[in-house]
Amino acid sequence: MASDNLAVIILAAGLGTRMRSDLPKVMHPVGGRPMIAHLMDTVASLNPQRVVVVVGPGMEAVEQAVAPAVTVVQAQRLGTGHAVMQAREALAGFGGDILVLYGDTPLLTAETLARMLAERRAAQDPAVVVLGFKPADPGHYGRLVVGAEGLKAIVEFKDASEDQRRIPLCNSGVMALDGRRLWGLAERIGNDNAKGEYYLTDLVALARGAGAACSFVLGDEEELLGVNSRAELAAAERVLQGRLRRAAMAGGATLIDPEAVWLSWDTKLGRDVVVWPQVIFYPGVRVGDGVTIKGFCHFEGCSIADGAEVGPFARLRPGAEIGVKVHIGNFVEVKKATVEEGAKVNHLAYIGDARVGAGSNVGAGTITCNYDGFTKSFTDIGAGAFIGSNSSLVAPVKVGDGAVVGAGSVVTKDVSANALAVARGSQMEVGGWADRFRTAKTAEKAAKKGS
Ligand code: UD1
Ligand code: CA
């Protein structure tokens, strides 16, 4: 149900110059998806009536990532106050509460935003609520000037006095505003300051000057981490990984060394899953209950059903569906293929565009030859089949239920159910040949020495 008294403005027009990237800053991923997508999810959980994202010119990628949220383009980057003004038209007629967020704080939680809104709706009816925090290094953050009657002003670092720079309480950038009073105040923001920008932070002093109350809520430094550089991106990744690992463990998975397991925002691990170190879950992975994953595996866009055993050194690519109690062993790659219940693919194999029927055994070194340089073709292995080691199955090809393929075969034709197919050079034998060969060579050598 949409909350008819909440709108959200997300500022994302910044160039992110310090990222040194062709990608808009908010499109850089943490936990396997763009920063802005994390924020959009957090915002969605508050059920806002409207969401407006302020982007820069040419940021179509961001517009697509946030759809169906409304985007407005800030043609010139004249400051955070100017950026918020760009959303005015899109929010015309809206008189509820407005949250302003910065697109580069992906770790922000819904709980913190809910605290902001609760404060905004408190008895003193503040026009502006600011999310403050006390970072270990206050650096160049804006500082909150607080008096007996609450928040008085925010001073930007560049404009702050020596005394103000010693204030430990900083501005995170997140604000909760009264939509009925915002625009009247915001249009009075000027740019007569050290940066020559329209500072959104001036709202506080303007509101106070107009006789309105302002207040702040205290937040956690880790959660408010803003990403301006690649190093900060890595720091955000670390925090997010910590959250994902704790959630996986709380859900009943054992991570033997949590720091050595990398998860994505959408990784789903069942109960009694055991994950050994050095396993990477790229996006789109679902793991059932009681699955054991040994070390050094890479998974992406795949599912692993209950009781399966995977790894070490397995790679499951998009479309791999590993069935109940299946065994996938070392140096096995599976792509867009279903491996049905109880089947075993234990060593050095490539299974792509294929089905491996229930209970089948695929020998070491088996390759499904699925690609001829132009098209991908399907290999269908029936239930209970046995594929001998080092076989090549040249798709499109079908191996029937219960069939046996002899080791080293290059299978180019369908194999009937329960048949034996052997497709390799047949073995011949010449009795005593090796002995005669050695005797002749030894004599040759002795003759050469004597001459
Ligand atoms: C801002 C705050 C500062 C706070 C800090 C927290 C102001 C004036 N200062 O400073 O008090 O401590 O964040 O990180 O608000 N943006 C636009 N259009 C613009 C300018 C900015 O969309 O014209 C967006 C950026 O993309 C970014 C956000 O607004 O997402 C913040 O802008 P940024 O330039 O990073 O502000 P700071 O200098 O960090
Ligand atoms: Ca910033």
GROMACS .gro file of C-alpha atoms and ligand atoms in nm:
model
  491
    1MET     CA    1   0.000   0.000   0.000
    2ALA     CA    2   0.145   0.337  -0.099
    3SER     CA    3   0.203   0.585   0.178
    4ASP     CA    4   0.011   0.891   0.059
    5ASN     CA    5   0.213   1.125   0.275
    6LEU     CA    6   0.564   1.032   0.163
    7ALA     CA    7   0.769   1.130  -0.142
    8VAL     CA    8   1.140   1.071  -0.199
    9ILE     CA    9   1.392   1.273  -0.396
   10ILE     CA   10   1.720   1.102  -0.481
   11LEU     CA   11   2.008   1.320  -0.599
   12ALA     CA   12   2.224   1.146  -0.855
   13ALA     CA   13   2.329   1.414  -1.102
   14GLY     CA   14   2.688   1.432  -0.977
   15LEU     CA   15   2.961   1.337  -1.219
   16GLY     CA   16   3.152   1.126  -0.970
   17THR     CA   17   3.476   1.270  -1.103
   18ARG     CA   18   3.685   1.096  -0.841
   19MET     CA   19   3.570   0.755  -0.963
   20ARG     CA   20   3.758   0.823  -1.290
   21SER     CA   21   3.498   0.622  -1.480
   22ASP     CA   22   3.282   0.630  -1.791
   23LEU     CA   23   3.000   0.484  -1.583
   24PRO     CA   24   2.778   0.722  -1.380
   25LYS     CA   25   2.887   0.688  -1.018
   26VAL     CA   26   2.558   0.548  -0.889
   27MET     CA   27   2.574   0.268  -1.148
   28HIS     CA   28   2.887   0.118  -0.993
   29PRO     CA   29   2.788  -0.210  -0.831
   30VAL     CA   30   2.815  -0.325  -0.472
   31GLY     CA   31   2.702  -0.675  -0.386
   32GLY     CA   32   2.640  -0.740  -0.756
   33ARG     CA   33   2.405  -0.455  -0.843
   34PRO     CA   34   2.425  -0.079  -0.893
   35MET     CA   35   2.439   0.138  -0.581
   36ILE     CA   36   2.126   0.318  -0.692
   37ALA     CA   37   1.935  -0.014  -0.710
   38HIS     CA   38   2.007  -0.077  -0.342
   39LEU     CA   39   1.874   0.264  -0.255
   40MET     CA   40   1.564   0.217  -0.472
   41ASP     CA   41   1.483  -0.107  -0.287
   42THR     CA   42   1.528   0.057   0.052
   43VAL     CA   43   1.304   0.342  -0.057
   44ALA     CA   44   1.042   0.104  -0.200
   45SER     CA   45   1.010  -0.068   0.137
   46LEU     CA   46   0.871   0.262   0.275
   47ASN     CA   47   0.596   0.257   0.010
   48PRO     CA   48   0.633   0.619  -0.097
   49GLN     CA   49   0.364   0.774  -0.309
   50ARG     CA   50   0.619   0.932  -0.542
   51VAL     CA   51   0.991   0.888  -0.611
   52VAL     CA   52   1.186   1.141  -0.817
   53VAL     CA   53   1.547   1.081  -0.916
   54VAL     CA   54   1.754   1.382  -1.023
   55VAL     CA   55   2.007   1.276  -1.288
   56GLY     CA   56   2.262   1.455  -1.502
   57PRO     CA   57   2.248   1.493  -1.882
   58GLY     CA   58   2.323   1.169  -2.069
   59MET     CA   59   2.255   0.941  -1.774
   60GLU     CA   60   2.011   0.711  -1.957
   61ALA     CA   61   2.159   0.411  -1.778
   62VAL     CA   62   2.049   0.558  -1.447
   63GLU     CA   63   1.704   0.644  -1.583
   64GLN     CA   64   1.660   0.281  -1.689
   65ALA     CA   65   1.791   0.146  -1.360
   66VAL     CA   66   1.541   0.346  -1.154
   67ALA     CA   67   1.233   0.304  -1.378
   68PRO     CA   68   0.941   0.331  -1.318
   69ALA     CA   69   1.050   0.612  -1.081
   70VAL     CA   70   1.028   0.957  -1.239
   71THR     CA   71   1.359   1.109  -1.344
   72VAL     CA   72   1.432   1.477  -1.396
   73VAL     CA   73   1.747   1.605  -1.560
   74GLN     CA   74   1.951   1.872  -1.387
   75ALA     CA   75   2.113   2.031  -1.691
   76GLN     CA   76   2.376   2.218  -1.492
   77ARG     CA   77   2.526   2.093  -1.170
   78LEU     CA   78   2.479   2.402  -0.956
   79GLY     CA   79   2.460   2.234  -0.618
   80THR     CA   80   2.241   2.012  -0.401
   81GLY     CA   81   1.986   2.290  -0.337
   82HIS     CA   82   1.951   2.350  -0.709
   83ALA     CA   83   1.922   1.975  -0.767
   84VAL     CA   84   1.629   1.946  -0.525
   85MET     CA   85   1.453   2.237  -0.699
   86GLN     CA   86   1.452   2.030  -1.020
   87ALA     CA   87   1.203   1.794  -0.853
   88ARG     CA   88   0.956   2.069  -0.767
   89GLU     CA   89   0.737   2.028  -1.075
   90ALA     CA   90   0.727   1.649  -1.047
   91LEU     CA   91   0.605   1.690  -0.689
   92ALA     CA   92   0.354   1.966  -0.762
   93GLY     CA   93   0.054   1.942  -0.534
   94PHE     CA   94   0.227   1.706  -0.293
   95GLY     CA   95   0.200   1.823   0.068
   96GLY     CA   96   0.329   1.525   0.265
   97ASP     CA   97   0.679   1.450   0.391
   98ILE     CA   98   0.972   1.450   0.154
   99LEU     CA   99   1.289   1.249   0.208
  100VAL     CA  100   1.600   1.371   0.026
  101LEU     CA  101   1.871   1.108  -0.026
  102TYR     CA  102   2.204   1.108  -0.206
  103GLY     CA  103   2.246   0.835  -0.467
  104ASP     CA  104   2.593   0.744  -0.349
  105THR     CA  105   2.498   0.609  -0.004
  106PRO     CA  106   2.397   0.251  -0.087
  107LEU     CA  107   2.407   0.118   0.269
  108LEU     CA  108   2.132   0.335   0.409
  109THR     CA  109   1.863   0.127   0.582
  110ALA     CA  110   1.485   0.162   0.591
  111GLU     CA  111   1.496   0.162   0.973
  112THR     CA  112   1.702   0.479   0.975
  113LEU     CA  113   1.469   0.646   0.725
  114ALA     CA  114   1.171   0.544   0.939
  115ARG     CA  115   1.338   0.710   1.240
  116MET     CA  116   1.382   1.027   1.033
  117LEU     CA  117   1.014   1.027   0.939
  118ALA     CA  118   0.906   0.967   1.298
  119GLU     CA  119   1.114   1.269   1.403
  120ARG     CA  120   0.967   1.477   1.119
  121ARG     CA  121   0.618   1.397   1.251
  122ALA     CA  122   0.709   1.473   1.614
  123ALA     CA  123   0.509   1.723   1.818
  124GLN     CA  124   0.738   2.019   1.754
  125ASP     CA  125   0.668   1.975   1.378
  126PRO     CA  126   1.020   2.044   1.246
  127ALA     CA  127   1.040   2.176   0.888
  128VAL     CA  128   1.377   2.003   0.841
  129VAL     CA  129   1.517   1.688   1.002
  130VAL     CA  130   1.881   1.610   0.923
  131LEU     CA  131   2.052   1.274   0.960
  132GLY     CA  132   2.370   1.351   1.149
  133PHE     CA  133   2.661   1.125   1.238
  134LYS     CA  134   2.995   1.139   1.415
  135PRO     CA  135   3.255   0.989   1.183
  136ALA     CA  136   3.596   0.886   1.315
  137ASP     CA  137   3.740   1.140   1.069
  138PRO     CA  138   3.496   1.432   1.015
  139GLY     CA  139   3.710   1.545   0.721
  140HIS     CA  140   3.529   1.778   0.481
  141TYR     CA  141   3.172   1.693   0.579
  142GLY     CA  142   2.929   1.975   0.655
  143ARG     CA  143   2.894   2.038   1.031
  144LEU     CA  144   2.572   2.056   1.233
  145VAL     CA  145   2.551   2.363   1.454
  146VAL     CA  146   2.326   2.274   1.747
  147GLY     CA  147   2.198   2.512   2.017
  148ALA     CA  148   1.970   2.477   2.316
  149GLU     CA  149   1.664   2.492   2.087
  150GLY     CA  150   1.793   2.220   1.855
  151LEU     CA  151   1.954   2.234   1.512
  152LYS     CA  152   2.043   2.591   1.412
  153ALA     CA  153   2.239   2.554   1.088
  154ILE     CA  154   2.459   2.337   0.872
  155VAL     CA  155   2.789   2.492   0.770
  156GLU     CA  156   2.981   2.348   0.481
  157PHE     CA  157   3.344   2.269   0.560
  158LYS     CA  158   3.478   2.524   0.313
  159ASP     CA  159   3.267   2.796   0.471
  160ALA     CA  160   3.319   2.693   0.833
  161SER     CA  161   3.522   2.880   1.093
  162GLU     CA  162   3.804   2.709   1.282
  163ASP     CA  163   3.570   2.662   1.578
  164GLN     CA  164   3.294   2.514   1.360
  165ARG     CA  165   3.540   2.275   1.197
  166ARG     CA  166   3.602   2.128   1.542
  167ILE     CA  167   3.236   2.017   1.568
  168PRO     CA  168   3.230   1.635   1.555
  169LEU     CA  169   2.865   1.614   1.443
  170CYS     CA  170   2.844   1.595   1.063
  171ASN     CA  171   2.579   1.609   0.792
  172SER     CA  172   2.516   1.277   0.617
  173GLY     CA  173   2.312   1.451   0.348
  174VAL     CA  174   1.987   1.270   0.428
  175MET     CA  175   1.698   1.500   0.516
  176ALA     CA  176   1.330   1.462   0.599
  177LEU     CA  177   1.136   1.773   0.500
  178ASP     CA  178   0.787   1.908   0.533
  179GLY     CA  179   0.653   1.918   0.176
  180ARG     CA  180   0.423   2.211   0.257
  181ARG     CA  181   0.712   2.434   0.362
  182LEU     CA  182   1.002   2.300   0.147
  183TRP     CA  183   0.959   2.491  -0.178
  184GLY     CA  184   0.903   2.831  -0.021
  185LEU     CA  185   1.227   2.789   0.171
  186ALA     CA  186   1.427   2.623  -0.107
  187GLU     CA  187   1.362   2.902  -0.357
  188ARG     CA  188   1.536   3.138  -0.118
  189ILE     CA  189   1.865   2.939  -0.123
  190GLY     CA  190   2.144   3.150  -0.272
  191ASN     CA  191   2.492   3.069  -0.394
  192ASP     CA  192   2.701   3.328  -0.214
  193ASN     CA  193   2.945   3.083  -0.056
  194ALA     CA  194   3.291   2.927  -0.093
  195LYS     CA  195   3.185   2.695  -0.375
  196GLY     CA  196   2.942   2.931  -0.548
  197GLU     CA  197   2.681   2.653  -0.530
  198TYR     CA  198   2.320   2.639  -0.415
  199TYR     CA  199   2.361   2.440  -0.092
  200LEU     CA  200   2.062   2.234   0.020
  201THR     CA  201   2.212   2.258   0.366
  202ASP     CA  202   2.112   2.628   0.381
  203LEU     CA  203   1.754   2.508   0.433
  204VAL     CA  204   1.817   2.474   0.805
  205ALA     CA  205   1.912   2.836   0.867
  206LEU     CA  206   1.636   2.955   0.634
  207ALA     CA  207   1.375   2.748   0.819
  208ARG     CA  208   1.498   2.875   1.154
  209GLY     CA  209   1.488   3.231   1.025
  210ALA     CA  210   1.124   3.175   0.929
  211GLY     CA  211   1.049   3.061   1.283
  212ALA     CA  212   1.029   2.685   1.210
  213ALA     CA  213   1.188   2.418   1.424
  214CYS     CA  214   1.468   2.197   1.286
  215SER     CA  215   1.611   1.883   1.440
  216PHE     CA  216   1.844   1.595   1.374
  217VAL     CA  217   1.860   1.218   1.418
  218LEU     CA  218   2.189   1.042   1.488
  219GLY     CA  219   2.299   0.771   1.244
  220ASP     CA  220   2.575   0.516   1.219
  221GLU     CA  221   2.895   0.599   1.030
  222GLU     CA  222   2.918   0.263   0.855
  223GLU     CA  223   2.565   0.291   0.720
  224LEU     CA  224   2.617   0.645   0.594
  225LEU     CA  225   2.934   0.575   0.404
  226GLY     CA  226   2.925   0.783   0.085
  227VAL     CA  227   3.102   0.648  -0.221
  228ASN     CA  228   3.313   0.909  -0.402
  229SER     CA  229   3.614   0.697  -0.501
  230ARG     CA  230   3.707   0.339  -0.586
  231ALA     CA  231   3.853   0.298  -0.238
  232GLU     CA  232   3.520   0.402  -0.084
  233LEU     CA  233   3.343   0.164  -0.323
  234ALA     CA  234   3.557  -0.119  -0.184
  235ALA     CA  235   3.478  -0.005   0.171
  236ALA     CA  236   3.104  -0.013   0.094
  237GLU     CA  237   3.144  -0.361  -0.055
  238ARG     CA  238   3.311  -0.480   0.263
  239VAL     CA  239   3.026  -0.350   0.478
  240LEU     CA  240   2.760  -0.500   0.253
  241GLN     CA  241   2.938  -0.837   0.242
  242GLY     CA  242   2.941  -0.837   0.623
  243ARG     CA  243   2.563  -0.784   0.626
  244LEU     CA  244   2.500  -1.053   0.364
  245ARG     CA  245   2.720  -1.306   0.543
  246ARG     CA  246   2.550  -1.243   0.877
  247ALA     CA  247   2.208  -1.282   0.715
  248ALA     CA  248   2.312  -1.610   0.547
  249MET     CA  249   2.436  -1.748   0.878
  250ALA     CA  250   2.123  -1.628   1.061
  251GLY     CA  251   1.923  -1.820   0.799
  252GLY     CA  252   2.095  -2.146   0.888
  253ALA     CA  253   2.396  -2.167   0.657
  254THR     CA  254   2.744  -2.248   0.786
  255LEU     CA  255   3.012  -2.030   0.633
  256ILE     CA  256   3.328  -2.193   0.754
  257ASP     CA  257   3.527  -1.875   0.696
  258PRO     CA  258   3.269  -1.598   0.636
  259GLU     CA  259   3.524  -1.349   0.505
  260ALA     CA  260   3.626  -1.592   0.233
  261VAL     CA  261   3.275  -1.628   0.091
  262TRP     CA  262   3.147  -1.357  -0.144
  263LEU     CA  263   2.775  -1.315  -0.181
  264SER     CA  264   2.545  -1.109  -0.400
  265TRP     CA  265   2.250  -0.903  -0.285
  266ASP     CA  266   2.009  -1.176  -0.398
  267THR     CA  267   2.200  -1.493  -0.299
  268LYS     CA  268   1.966  -1.742  -0.135
  269LEU     CA  269   2.112  -2.016   0.083
  270GLY     CA  270   1.889  -2.278   0.246
  271ARG     CA  271   1.915  -2.440   0.588
  272ASP     CA  272   2.212  -2.654   0.671
  273VAL     CA  273   2.406  -2.540   0.371
  274VAL     CA  274   2.781  -2.563   0.431
  275VAL     CA  275   3.008  -2.334   0.232
  276TRP     CA  276   3.382  -2.389   0.244
  277PRO     CA  277   3.621  -2.096   0.179
  278GLN     CA  278   3.684  -1.920  -0.151
  279VAL     CA  279   3.340  -1.950  -0.300
  280ILE     CA  280   3.193  -1.664  -0.504
  281PHE     CA  281   2.821  -1.622  -0.558
  282TYR     CA  282   2.754  -1.383  -0.846
  283PRO     CA  283   2.395  -1.262  -0.886
  284GLY     CA  284   2.100  -1.493  -0.931
  285VAL     CA  285   2.199  -1.798  -0.727
  286ARG     CA  286   1.956  -2.012  -0.524
  287VAL     CA  287   2.076  -2.294  -0.305
  288GLY     CA  288   1.838  -2.542  -0.140
  289ASP     CA  289   1.869  -2.713   0.198
  290GLY     CA  290   2.149  -2.942   0.307
  291VAL     CA  291   2.381  -2.855   0.020
  292THR     CA  292   2.757  -2.883   0.068
  293ILE     CA  293   2.976  -2.650  -0.136
  294LYS     CA  294   3.347  -2.718  -0.121
  295GLY     CA  295   3.611  -2.452  -0.182
  296PHE     CA  296   3.696  -2.245  -0.489
  297CYS     CA  297   3.362  -2.250  -0.672
  298HIS     CA  298   3.205  -1.978  -0.889
  299PHE     CA  299   2.828  -1.964  -0.928
  300GLU     CA  300   2.612  -1.730  -1.133
  301GLY     CA  301   2.244  -1.736  -1.232
  302CYS     CA  302   2.199  -2.097  -1.126
  303SER     CA  303   2.015  -2.314  -0.879
  304ILE     CA  304   2.134  -2.601  -0.663
  305ALA     CA  305   1.866  -2.827  -0.515
  306ASP     CA  306   1.852  -2.997  -0.175
  307GLY     CA  307   2.127  -3.233  -0.073
  308ALA     CA  308   2.356  -3.169  -0.369
  309GLU     CA  309   2.735  -3.172  -0.330
  310VAL     CA  310   2.929  -2.926  -0.539
  311GLY     CA  311   3.298  -2.859  -0.575
  312PRO     CA  312   3.574  -2.805  -0.504
  313PHE     CA  313   3.660  -2.598  -0.814
  314ALA     CA  314   3.319  -2.613  -0.983
  315ARG     CA  315   3.181  -2.342  -1.208
  316LEU     CA  316   2.807  -2.312  -1.251
  317ARG     CA  317   2.708  -2.056  -1.511
  318PRO     CA  318   2.372  -1.901  -1.596
  319GLY     CA  319   2.096  -2.154  -1.650
  320ALA     CA  320   2.266  -2.439  -1.464
  321GLU     CA  321   2.002  -2.628  -1.266
  322ILE     CA  322   2.154  -2.879  -1.033
  323GLY     CA  323   1.901  -3.131  -0.906
  324VAL     CA  324   1.843  -3.300  -0.573
  325LYS     CA  325   2.143  -3.497  -0.444
  326VAL     CA  326   2.344  -3.437  -0.760
  327HIS     CA  327   2.724  -3.447  -0.735
  328ILE     CA  328   2.925  -3.192  -0.929
  329GLY     CA  329   3.297  -3.237  -0.877
  330ASN     CA  330   3.624  -3.062  -0.951
  331PHE     CA  331   3.684  -2.870  -1.272
  332VAL     CA  332   3.330  -2.920  -1.394
  333GLU     CA  333   3.159  -2.637  -1.580
  334VAL     CA  334   2.783  -2.639  -1.628
  335LYS     CA  335   2.597  -2.383  -1.839
  336LYS     CA  336   2.227  -2.369  -1.934
  337ALA     CA  337   2.182  -2.732  -1.845
  338THR     CA  338   1.969  -2.938  -1.613
  339VAL     CA  339   2.137  -3.211  -1.414
  340GLU     CA  340   1.857  -3.426  -1.275
  341GLU     CA  341   1.823  -3.596  -0.941
  342GLY     CA  342   2.112  -3.809  -0.825
  343ALA     CA  343   2.325  -3.768  -1.138
  344LYS     CA  344   2.703  -3.744  -1.102
  345VAL     CA  345   2.940  -3.528  -1.301
  346ASN     CA  346   3.248  -3.555  -1.090
  347HIS     CA  347   3.559  -3.462  -1.285
  348LEU     CA  348   3.683  -3.232  -1.561
  349ALA     CA  349   3.370  -3.193  -1.770
  350TYR     CA  350   3.181  -2.931  -1.970
  351ILE     CA  351   2.803  -2.967  -1.974
  352GLY     CA  352   2.643  -2.687  -2.176
  353ASP     CA  353   2.298  -2.665  -2.340
  354ALA     CA  354   2.211  -3.008  -2.211
  355ARG     CA  355   2.007  -3.232  -1.990
  356VAL     CA  356   2.166  -3.503  -1.781
  357GLY     CA  357   1.894  -3.749  -1.678
  358ALA     CA  358   1.837  -3.869  -1.324
  359GLY     CA  359   2.095  -4.108  -1.187
  360SER     CA  360   2.327  -4.082  -1.486
  361ASN     CA  361   2.702  -4.092  -1.451
  362VAL     CA  362   2.910  -3.863  -1.669
  363GLY     CA  363   3.273  -3.971  -1.681
  364ALA     CA  364   3.585  -3.761  -1.642
  365GLY     CA  365   3.669  -3.537  -1.935
  366THR     CA  366   3.327  -3.554  -2.100
  367ILE     CA  367   3.246  -3.257  -2.321
  368THR     CA  368   2.915  -3.156  -2.474
  369CYS     CA  369   3.021  -3.000  -2.805
  370ASN     CA  370   2.738  -2.747  -2.812
  371TYR     CA  371   2.871  -2.482  -3.048
  372ASP     CA  372   2.983  -2.497  -3.410
  373GLY     CA  373   3.083  -2.133  -3.427
  374PHE     CA  374   2.734  -2.027  -3.534
  375THR     CA  375   2.462  -2.205  -3.340
  376LYS     CA  376   2.423  -2.367  -3.002
  377SER     CA  377   2.277  -2.717  -3.002
  378PHE     CA  378   2.131  -2.938  -2.734
  379THR     CA  379   2.260  -3.262  -2.585
  380ASP     CA  380   2.000  -3.484  -2.421
  381ILE     CA  381   2.128  -3.758  -2.192
  382GLY     CA  382   1.856  -3.986  -2.062
  383ALA     CA  383   1.808  -4.123  -1.713
  384GLY     CA  384   2.049  -4.386  -1.586
  385ALA     CA  385   2.294  -4.341  -1.873
  386PHE     CA  386   2.668  -4.393  -1.841
  387ILE     CA  387   2.904  -4.174  -2.041
  388GLY     CA  388   3.256  -4.319  -2.049
  389SER     CA  389   3.549  -4.091  -1.975
  390ASN     CA  390   3.686  -3.850  -2.231
  391SER     CA  391   3.384  -3.865  -2.457
  392SER     CA  392   3.271  -3.584  -2.684
  393LEU     CA  393   2.897  -3.558  -2.740
  394VAL     CA  394   2.854  -3.361  -3.062
  395ALA     CA  395   2.523  -3.177  -3.039
  396PRO     CA  396   2.249  -3.196  -3.140
  397VAL     CA  397   2.259  -3.549  -3.008
  398LYS     CA  398   2.058  -3.775  -2.781
  399VAL     CA  399   2.172  -4.056  -2.556
  400GLY     CA  400   1.878  -4.274  -2.456
  401ASP     CA  401   1.781  -4.388  -2.107
  402GLY     CA  402   2.017  -4.648  -1.968
  403ALA     CA  403   2.256  -4.632  -2.263
  404VAL     CA  404   2.633  -4.674  -2.223
  405VAL     CA  405   2.887  -4.474  -2.423
  406GLY     CA  406   3.233  -4.626  -2.436
  407ALA     CA  407   3.523  -4.416  -2.311
  408GLY     CA  408   3.691  -4.191  -2.562
  409SER     CA  409   3.394  -4.187  -2.797
  410VAL     CA  410   3.307  -3.902  -3.029
  411VAL     CA  411   2.930  -3.941  -3.043
  412THR     CA  412   2.772  -3.780  -3.348
  413LYS     CA  413   2.459  -3.993  -3.382
  414ASP     CA  414   2.177  -4.059  -3.137
  415VAL     CA  415   2.224  -4.361  -2.910
  416SER     CA  416   1.920  -4.584  -2.844
  417ALA     CA  417   1.800  -4.653  -2.494
  418ASN     CA  418   1.995  -4.929  -2.322
  419ALA     CA  419   2.239  -4.962  -2.617
  420LEU     CA  420   2.619  -4.952  -2.608
  421ALA     CA  421   2.779  -4.696  -2.837
  422VAL     CA  422   3.150  -4.697  -2.903
  423ALA     CA  423   3.282  -4.439  -3.146
  424ARG     CA  424   3.659  -4.448  -3.156
  425GLY     CA  425   3.939  -4.620  -3.349
  426SER     CA  426   3.928  -4.991  -3.262
  427GLN     CA  427   4.226  -5.143  -3.088
  428MET     CA  428   4.461  -5.378  -3.280
  429GLU     CA  429   4.744  -5.596  -3.150
  430VAL     CA  430   5.066  -5.730  -3.313
  431GLY     CA  431   5.210  -6.011  -3.102
  432GLY     CA  432   5.583  -5.982  -3.007
  433TRP     CA  433   5.626  -5.662  -3.206
  434ALA     CA  434   5.778  -5.459  -2.921
  435ASP     CA  435   6.044  -5.717  -2.848
  436ARG     CA  436   6.148  -5.745  -3.214
  437PHE     CA  437   6.160  -5.365  -3.241
  438ARG     CA  438   6.393  -5.326  -2.940
  439THR     CA  439   6.628  -5.605  -3.058
  440ALA     CA  440   6.663  -5.449  -3.405
  441LYS     CA  441   6.729  -5.098  -3.265
  442THR     CA  442   6.990  -5.224  -3.018
  443ALA     CA  443   7.178  -5.404  -3.296
  444GLU     CA  444   7.171  -5.091  -3.514
  445LYS     CA  445   7.324  -4.882  -3.235
  446ALA     CA  446   7.606  -5.136  -3.168
  447ALA     CA  447   7.696  -5.147  -3.540
  448LYS     CA  448   7.730  -4.765  -3.553
  449LYS     CA  449   7.966  -4.759  -3.249
  450GLY     CA  450   8.190  -5.031  -3.395
  451SER     CA  451   8.240  -4.857  -3.734
  452UD1     C1  452   2.722   1.713   0.075
  452UD1     C2  453   2.670   1.811   0.179
  452UD1     C3  454   2.756   1.801   0.306
  452UD1     C4  455   2.754   1.660   0.357
  452UD1     C5  456   2.798   1.564   0.248
  452UD1     C6  457   2.773   1.420   0.293
  452UD1     C7  458   2.575   2.001   0.056
  452UD1     C8  459   2.594   2.141   0.016
  452UD1     N1  460   2.675   1.947   0.127
  452UD1     O1  461   2.852   1.756   0.039
  452UD1     O2  462   2.704   1.888   0.407
  452UD1     O3  463   2.839   1.649   0.470
  452UD1     O4  464   2.721   1.582   0.128
  452UD1     O5  465   2.826   1.331   0.201
  452UD1     O6  466   2.472   1.942   0.030
  452UD1     N2  467   2.427   1.642  -0.663
  452UD1     C9  468   2.341   1.669  -0.765
  452UD1     N3  469   2.348   1.790  -0.828
  452UD1    C10  470   2.434   1.888  -0.789
  452UD1    C11  471   2.522   1.859  -0.682
  452UD1    C12  472   2.516   1.737  -0.621
  452UD1     O7  473   2.261   1.584  -0.803
  452UD1     O8  474   2.432   1.994  -0.850
  452UD1    C13  475   2.421   1.513  -0.596
  452UD1    C14  476   2.545   1.429  -0.615
  452UD1     O9  477   2.529   1.342  -0.725
  452UD1    C15  478   2.551   1.350  -0.485
  452UD1    C16  479   2.486   1.442  -0.384
  452UD1    O10  480   2.410   1.535  -0.457
  452UD1    O11  481   2.476   1.231  -0.492
  452UD1    C17  482   2.586   1.514  -0.295
  452UD1    O12  483   2.670   1.593  -0.373
  452UD1     P1  484   2.826   1.610  -0.340
  452UD1    O13  485   2.884   1.704  -0.436
  452UD1    O14  486   2.887   1.477  -0.326
  452UD1    O15  487   2.816   1.683  -0.197
  452UD1     P2  488   2.932   1.695  -0.090
  452UD1    O16  489   3.027   1.800  -0.130
  452UD1    O17  490   2.983   1.561  -0.060
  453CA      CA  491   2.959   1.337  -0.156
   0.00000   0.00000   0.00000
